[in-house]
Amino acid sequence: MKRIVIIISAIVALLMLAALALPFLIDPNAFRPTLESRLTQALGRPVKLGDLKLSILSGSVTANDLSIADDPAFSPTPFVQAKSLAIGVELWPLIASRQLRATGLAIDQPAIALIQAPNGDWNFSNLGGERAAAKPKSPTPDSASKTPMDLSVKLVKITGGRFSLVKTGGHAKPLVLEDVNLEVHDFSATSAFPFTFATKVAGGGAIKLEGKAGPLDAVDVAASPVTATLNVDKLDLAATGLLQSAPAVAGLIGFQAALESNGQNAHLQGKLKADNLRLAKDGTPAKRTVDFDFTLDHN
């Protein structure tokens, strides 16, 4: 019995030493060109990664910087700039044959600029779509058979993000979403995938969204189907700048609603509550809470 214990202990010790030595034996930066190339191909935008580090214990490769280019028709600055990107990997293919197989993506503290043109197009509309691949480089045997957004991941996670929403051609200040947390499970461009989204709005308010999205529209990502429940709490209409085109309107609103969208037409139904509601420039805020049941159809 003592001999068996000694043998098992020796095996465990060898495995631990191997795990400690692997980060020195495998240089994850050797995979950086491949990672950048695959992400660039999938998103239809140039992707740049910083220095890569391998963590055996967490089973991940981490980049200390992430940059995704914007649509040049909207902005020359990056669409996404993040502090770090962690890529979950399958360890055995990495150890045995040095093949990098991603299982998850975690993006920490990204700054993301969402820009809408006067015609309604967004700067993410062609992300990974056919328009992004409209001017392909010379096809390679590995890429010729692939469709746009050829990417599937078990888990995509964003933590501590900051999103800014702005329209071009105007002078309105952007709507800023802070502390954005997003989780997408079983992501695939060709099927529906569950997601959760939570954020605080600069100026006051909180938003939570939970449901399913997809499959992604091959031409316009913004036109993809979505089914979700929406919860908004204490949204300050004046301080957030949400109604800059109607500055007379003010108050704190909250609502719960169900959203159904086929990508072209959206149906929203729920209950809305407004406190300190004001509808006229020189009006006095309402002293009583105003409640609405509402139904909205929007194209």
C-alpha positions in Angstrom: 0.0 0.0 0.0 2.9 2.4 0.9 4.5 1.7 -2.4 1.3 2.5 -4.3 1.0 5.8 -2.4 4.6 6.7 -3.3 4.0 5.9 -7.0 0.9 8.0 -7.1 2.6 10.9 -5.3 5.5 10.7 -7.8 3.1 10.8 -10.8 1.2 13.8 -9.3 4.5 15.6 -8.7 5.6 15.0 -12.3 2.3 16.3 -13.6 2.6 19.4 -11.4 6.2 20.0 -12.7 5.0 19.5 -16.3 2.2 22.0 -15.8 4.7 24.5 -14.3 7.1 24.0 -17.1 4.7 24.2 -20.0 4.4 28.0 -20.1 8.2 28.1 -20.6 8.2 25.3 -23.3 5.2 26.7 -25.3 5.5 30.3 -26.5 1.9 31.5 -26.9 3.1 34.5 -29.0 3.8 32.0 -31.8 0.0 31.7 -32.1 -0.6 35.4 -32.3 -0.5 35.8 -36.1 -3.0 32.8 -36.4 -5.3 34.3 -33.8 -5.2 37.7 -35.4 -5.8 36.2 -38.8 -8.8 34.1 -37.7 -10.4 36.9 -35.7 -9.9 39.3 -38.6 -11.4 36.8 -41.1 -14.4 36.1 -38.8 -15.2 39.8 -38.0 -14.3 41.3 -41.3 -12.2 43.9 -39.5 -8.4 44.1 -38.7 -7.8 42.7 -35.2 -4.6 43.4 -33.2 -3.5 41.6 -30.0 -0.9 42.5 -27.5 1.6 40.2 -25.8 0.2 36.7 -25.1 0.6 34.7 -21.9 -0.3 31.1 -21.3 -2.0 30.0 -18.0 -2.2 26.3 -17.5 -4.2 26.5 -14.3 -7.0 28.5 -15.9 -6.6 26.9 -19.3 -6.4 30.2 -21.1 -4.2 32.4 -23.3 -4.3 36.1 -22.3 -3.5 39.1 -24.5 -2.7 42.4 -22.6 -4.4 44.5 -25.3 -7.1 44.1 -27.9 -8.0 46.4 -30.8 -10.7 45.9 -33.5 -10.8 48.5 -36.3 -13.9 50.4 -37.1 -15.7 50.7 -40.4 -13.6 53.3 -42.2 -16.8 54.9 -43.4 -17.6 55.8 -39.8 -14.3 56.4 -37.9 -10.5 56.0 -38.2 -10.3 55.1 -34.5 -10.8 51.6 -33.2 -14.3 50.2 -32.8 -13.2 48.2 -29.8 -10.2 49.0 -27.5 -9.9 46.6 -24.5 -7.5 46.2 -21.6 -7.2 42.5 -22.1 -8.6 39.5 -23.9 -8.6 36.0 -22.3 -9.1 33.0 -24.7 -10.1 29.7 -23.1 -8.3 26.9 -24.8 -8.4 23.1 -24.9 -5.2 22.1 -23.2 -4.6 18.6 -24.6 -4.4 19.7 -28.3 -2.2 22.6 -27.2 0.2 20.2 -25.3 0.1 17.2 -27.7 0.2 18.9 -31.1 0.4 22.6 -30.3 -3.0 23.3 -31.9 -4.9 26.3 -30.4 -8.6 25.5 -30.1 -10.6 28.3 -28.5 -13.5 27.5 -26.1 -14.3 31.0 -24.8 -13.6 34.7 -25.1 -13.5 37.1 -22.1 -12.9 40.8 -22.8 -12.0 43.1 -19.9 -12.9 46.8 -19.7 -13.5 47.4 -23.4 -14.3 50.8 -24.8 -16.8 50.4 -27.7 -18.0 53.2 -29.9 -21.5 52.5 -31.4 -22.1 55.0 -34.2 -25.3 55.4 -36.3 -25.4 57.2 -39.7 -28.4 59.4 -40.7 -29.7 56.6 -42.9 -30.0 54.2 -39.9 -26.9 52.1 -40.6 -24.6 51.3 -37.6 -20.9 51.0 -37.6 -21.3 47.4 -36.5 -23.9 46.6 -39.2 -21.4 44.9 -41.5 -19.4 43.2 -38.8 -18.6 39.8 -40.1 -21.2 40.2 -42.8 -21.0 39.8 -46.6 -20.4 43.5 -47.1 -17.3 43.2 -44.9 -16.1 40.4 -47.1 -17.1 42.2 -50.3 -13.4 42.9 -51.1 -11.6 39.7 -50.2 -8.0 39.1 -50.7 -6.8 36.2 -52.8 -8.5 33.1 -51.3 -6.5 30.5 -49.6 -7.4 26.8 -49.4 -8.2 27.2 -45.7 -10.5 30.2 -46.2 -12.1 29.7 -49.6 -14.9 27.4 -48.3 -15.7 29.5 -45.2 -18.8 31.6 -44.9 -18.8 35.1 -43.3 -18.5 35.0 -39.5 -17.3 31.5 -39.4 -16.9 31.5 -35.7 -18.5 29.5 -32.8 -17.6 29.9 -29.1 -19.1 28.3 -26.0 -18.9 31.5 -24.0 -18.3 35.2 -24.9 -18.0 37.5 -21.9 -17.5 41.2 -21.5 -16.9 42.8 -18.1 -16.6 46.4 -17.0 -17.2 47.8 -20.5 -18.0 51.3 -21.6 -20.2 51.8 -24.6 -20.9 55.2 -26.3 -23.9 55.6 -28.7 -23.8 58.6 -31.0 -25.4 59.7 -34.3 -23.3 61.2 -37.0 -24.2 64.6 -38.6 -25.5 66.0 -35.3 -24.3 67.8 -32.2 -26.1 65.7 -29.6 -23.8 64.3 -26.9 -23.5 60.5 -26.9 -25.5 58.2 -24.6 -22.9 56.5 -22.4 -23.4 53.0 -20.9 -21.0 52.2 -18.0 -20.0 49.0 -16.3 -21.4 47.0 -19.2 -21.5 43.2 -18.5 -22.5 40.8 -21.3 -22.6 37.1 -21.5 -23.3 35.1 -24.6 -23.5 31.3 -24.5 -23.0 28.8 -27.4 -22.4 31.7 -29.8 -22.8 30.8 -33.5 -23.6 33.1 -36.4 -25.9 30.5 -37.9 -28.2 29.8 -35.0 -29.9 31.5 -32.1 -27.9 32.0 -28.9 -28.9 33.0 -25.3 -27.5 36.2 -23.8 -27.7 38.5 -20.8 -26.8 42.2 -20.8 -26.6 44.6 -17.8 -25.4 48.2 -17.6 -25.6 51.5 -15.8 -26.5 54.6 -17.8 -24.3 57.7 -17.3 -26.6 60.3 -15.8 -28.8 57.8 -13.9 -30.5 54.5 -14.6 -29.9 50.8 -15.1 -30.8 48.5 -17.9 -31.0 44.7 -18.0 -31.7 42.6 -21.1 -32.1 38.8 -21.3 -33.1 36.6 -24.1 -31.9 35.1 -27.4 -30.5 36.6 -30.6 -29.7 35.2 -34.0 -29.1 33.7 -36.4 -27.0 36.7 -37.4 -28.1 38.5 -40.6 -25.4 37.9 -43.2 -25.5 41.4 -44.5 -26.6 43.6 -41.6 -25.9 42.4 -38.0 -28.3 45.0 -36.7 -31.1 43.3 -38.6 -30.7 40.0 -36.8 -33.8 38.5 -34.9 -34.0 39.1 -31.1 -36.4 37.8 -28.4 -35.8 39.3 -25.0 -37.2 40.7 -21.7 -36.2 44.3 -21.0 -36.0 45.9 -17.5 -35.2 49.6 -17.1 -34.9 51.2 -13.6 -34.8 54.9 -12.7 -33.7 56.2 -16.0 -33.2 59.9 -15.8 -34.5 61.3 -19.1 -32.8 64.7 -18.7 -29.5 63.9 -17.2 -28.8 61.0 -19.6 -29.4 63.1 -22.6 -31.8 60.5 -24.0 -34.3 63.0 -25.1 -32.1 65.8 -26.3 -34.5 66.5 -29.2 -37.2 67.1 -26.6 -35.5 69.0 -23.7 -38.8 69.9 -22.1 -39.4 66.3 -21.1 -37.9 65.1 -17.9 -38.4 62.6 -15.1 -37.4 59.2 -13.9 -38.8 56.2 -15.7 -38.8 52.5 -15.3 -40.4 49.7 -17.3 -40.5 46.0 -17.9 -41.3 44.8 -21.4 -41.1 41.8 -23.7 -39.4 42.4 -27.0 -39.9 40.4 -30.2 -38.0 41.5 -33.4 -37.5 39.7 -36.7 -34.8 42.1 -37.6 -37.1 44.4 -39.6 -40.0 45.0 -37.3 -39.9 45.1 -33.5 -42.9 44.6 -31.1 -42.5 45.8 -27.6 -45.2 45.4 -24.9 -45.0 46.1 -21.2 -45.6 48.4 -18.2 -44.0 51.8 -17.7 -43.8 53.9 -14.5 -42.7 57.6 -14.5 -41.8 59.7 -11.4 -41.5 63.5 -11.4 -42.7 63.5 -15.0 -42.6 66.9 -16.8 -43.8 67.3 -20.3 -43.6 71.2 -20.8 -40.6 73.5 -20.5 -42.1 75.6 -17.7 -44.2 72.8 -16.3 -44.1 71.5 -12.8 -43.0 67.9 -12.3 -46.0 65.6 -11.5 -46.2 64.8 -7.8 -47.9 61.5 -8.4 -46.4 58.4 -10.2 -47.8 58.0 -13.7 -48.3 54.4 -14.9 -48.8 53.2 -18.4 -49.5 49.9 -20.1 -48.0 50.2 -23.6 -47.6 48.4 -26.9 -45.2 49.6 -29.5 -44.5 48.5 -33.0 -41.4 49.9 -34.7 -39.8 49.3 -38.1 
